Amino acid sequence: MTDGFMGPPWQMDWTLKAQAARDALPEHVRTMVDTVRAELVTANDPYFRGIGTDTDLTDDMRVEPARSSDPKGPRILYFDNGHGWLRYTFVRRTDDPQIVVEEIFWQ
């Protein structure tokens, strides 16, 4: 990249609470979460800013801001046609940019 920032694949970390929630999910859901993870860490912009930027996601996934008043804040990625979601932030640093998953839920 020419702007000095590292590009994909991004680092991804999970809070302890999110990791525990992920580990408690059924195996087939954890497989879906692994697919979600792969989409996030390889996205050019993990915040999916702009119109049509999430078109590369599979049909059962979509991303939106957690709060519309905070455009650079946390995002929610819905998966399994809205049956599950994970809330994450993207910390864009020059040396070590990373995605941090704060919460995960599936029903």
Tab-separated table of C-alpha atoms in Angstrom:
chain	number	residue	atom	x	y	z
A	1	MET	CA	0.000	0.000	0.000
A	2	THR	CA	1.244	3.477	-0.715
A	3	ASP	CA	-0.153	5.188	2.401
A	4	GLY	CA	2.283	3.459	4.787
A	5	PHE	CA	-0.292	1.145	6.363
A	6	MET	CA	-0.090	-2.588	6.251
A	7	GLY	CA	-2.757	-4.322	4.239
A	8	PRO	CA	-4.593	-7.600	4.512
A	9	PRO	CA	-4.417	-10.182	5.876
A	10	TRP	CA	-5.105	-8.414	9.172
A	11	GLN	CA	-4.411	-9.690	12.663
A	12	MET	CA	-7.510	-10.785	14.598
A	13	ASP	CA	-7.857	-11.021	18.351
A	14	TRP	CA	-10.836	-12.046	20.475
A	15	THR	CA	-11.751	-10.762	23.907
A	16	LEU	CA	-11.861	-13.563	26.476
A	17	LYS	CA	-15.657	-13.299	26.664
A	18	ALA	CA	-16.035	-13.491	22.874
A	19	GLN	CA	-13.626	-16.431	22.638
A	20	ALA	CA	-15.530	-18.310	25.341
A	21	ALA	CA	-18.845	-17.630	23.571
A	22	ARG	CA	-17.375	-18.833	20.258
A	23	ASP	CA	-16.009	-22.002	21.839
A	24	ALA	CA	-19.442	-22.788	23.316
A	25	LEU	CA	-21.159	-22.700	19.914
A	26	PRO	CA	-22.055	-25.913	18.050
A	27	GLU	CA	-19.404	-27.182	15.617
A	28	HIS	CA	-21.333	-26.194	12.455
A	29	VAL	CA	-21.684	-22.626	13.771
A	30	ARG	CA	-17.978	-22.425	14.605
A	31	THR	CA	-17.340	-23.385	10.974
A	32	MET	CA	-19.511	-20.432	9.887
A	33	VAL	CA	-17.585	-18.175	12.281
A	34	ASP	CA	-14.323	-19.354	10.697
A	35	THR	CA	-15.727	-18.306	7.307
A	36	VAL	CA	-16.673	-14.909	8.748
A	37	ARG	CA	-13.168	-14.572	10.175
A	38	ALA	CA	-11.627	-15.342	6.785
A	39	GLU	CA	-13.774	-12.653	5.152
A	40	LEU	CA	-12.780	-10.040	7.740
A	41	VAL	CA	-9.047	-10.642	7.800
A	42	THR	CA	-8.800	-10.527	3.991
A	43	ALA	CA	-11.047	-7.493	3.392
A	44	ASN	CA	-9.301	-4.396	2.048
A	45	ASP	CA	-11.335	-2.297	4.490
A	46	PRO	CA	-12.705	-4.348	7.429
A	47	TYR	CA	-15.142	-1.508	8.176
A	48	PHE	CA	-16.758	-1.932	4.731
A	49	ARG	CA	-17.223	1.820	4.336
A	50	GLY	CA	-19.127	3.136	1.343
A	51	ILE	CA	-21.856	1.909	-0.925
A	52	GLY	CA	-21.524	-1.646	-2.167
A	53	THR	CA	-18.292	-2.351	-0.317
A	54	ASP	CA	-19.688	-5.541	1.193
A	55	THR	CA	-20.602	-7.054	-2.177
A	56	ASP	CA	-17.735	-9.529	-1.846
A	57	LEU	CA	-19.351	-11.073	1.242
A	58	THR	CA	-21.473	-14.175	0.842
A	59	ASP	CA	-25.233	-13.688	0.538
A	60	ASP	CA	-25.871	-14.646	4.164
A	61	MET	CA	-23.494	-11.952	5.563
A	62	ARG	CA	-23.756	-8.197	5.904
A	63	VAL	CA	-21.933	-5.476	7.845
A	64	GLU	CA	-23.264	-2.304	9.409
A	65	PRO	CA	-22.080	0.230	11.985
A	66	ALA	CA	-23.050	-0.548	15.575
A	67	ARG	CA	-24.150	3.098	15.837
A	68	SER	CA	-24.730	5.334	12.840
A	69	SER	CA	-23.502	8.327	14.857
A	70	ASP	CA	-20.067	6.689	15.213
A	71	PRO	CA	-18.896	5.886	11.653
A	72	LYS	CA	-15.369	4.918	12.760
A	73	GLY	CA	-16.614	2.883	15.712
A	74	PRO	CA	-17.529	-0.777	16.141
A	75	ARG	CA	-19.162	-2.770	13.366
A	76	ILE	CA	-21.607	-5.655	13.471
A	77	LEU	CA	-21.205	-8.459	10.972
A	78	TYR	CA	-24.358	-10.547	10.619
A	79	PHE	CA	-23.964	-14.126	9.414
A	80	ASP	CA	-26.180	-17.177	8.902
A	81	ASN	CA	-28.886	-14.923	7.436
A	82	GLY	CA	-29.057	-12.833	10.613
A	83	HIS	CA	-29.179	-15.751	13.059
A	84	GLY	CA	-25.727	-14.794	14.308
A	85	TRP	CA	-23.631	-11.698	14.629
A	86	LEU	CA	-20.301	-10.559	15.886
A	87	ARG	CA	-19.308	-7.094	17.021
A	88	TYR	CA	-15.779	-5.986	16.213
A	89	THR	CA	-13.531	-2.976	15.986
A	90	PHE	CA	-10.661	-2.364	13.623
A	91	VAL	CA	-7.598	-0.695	15.118
A	92	ARG	CA	-5.712	0.739	12.176
A	93	ARG	CA	-2.138	1.287	13.276
A	94	THR	CA	0.918	1.513	11.076
A	95	ASP	CA	2.861	-1.165	12.921
A	96	ASP	CA	0.214	-3.622	14.011
A	97	PRO	CA	-3.298	-3.116	12.605
A	98	GLN	CA	-5.797	-5.595	13.953
A	99	ILE	CA	-9.432	-6.586	14.230
A	100	VAL	CA	-10.729	-7.152	17.746
A	101	VAL	CA	-13.887	-9.240	18.160
A	102	GLU	CA	-15.720	-7.978	21.233
A	103	GLU	CA	-18.915	-10.076	21.186
A	104	ILE	CA	-20.402	-12.995	19.300
A	105	PHE	CA	-23.932	-14.318	19.357
A	106	TRP	CA	-25.866	-17.011	17.523
A	107	GLN	CA	-29.401	-18.337	17.991
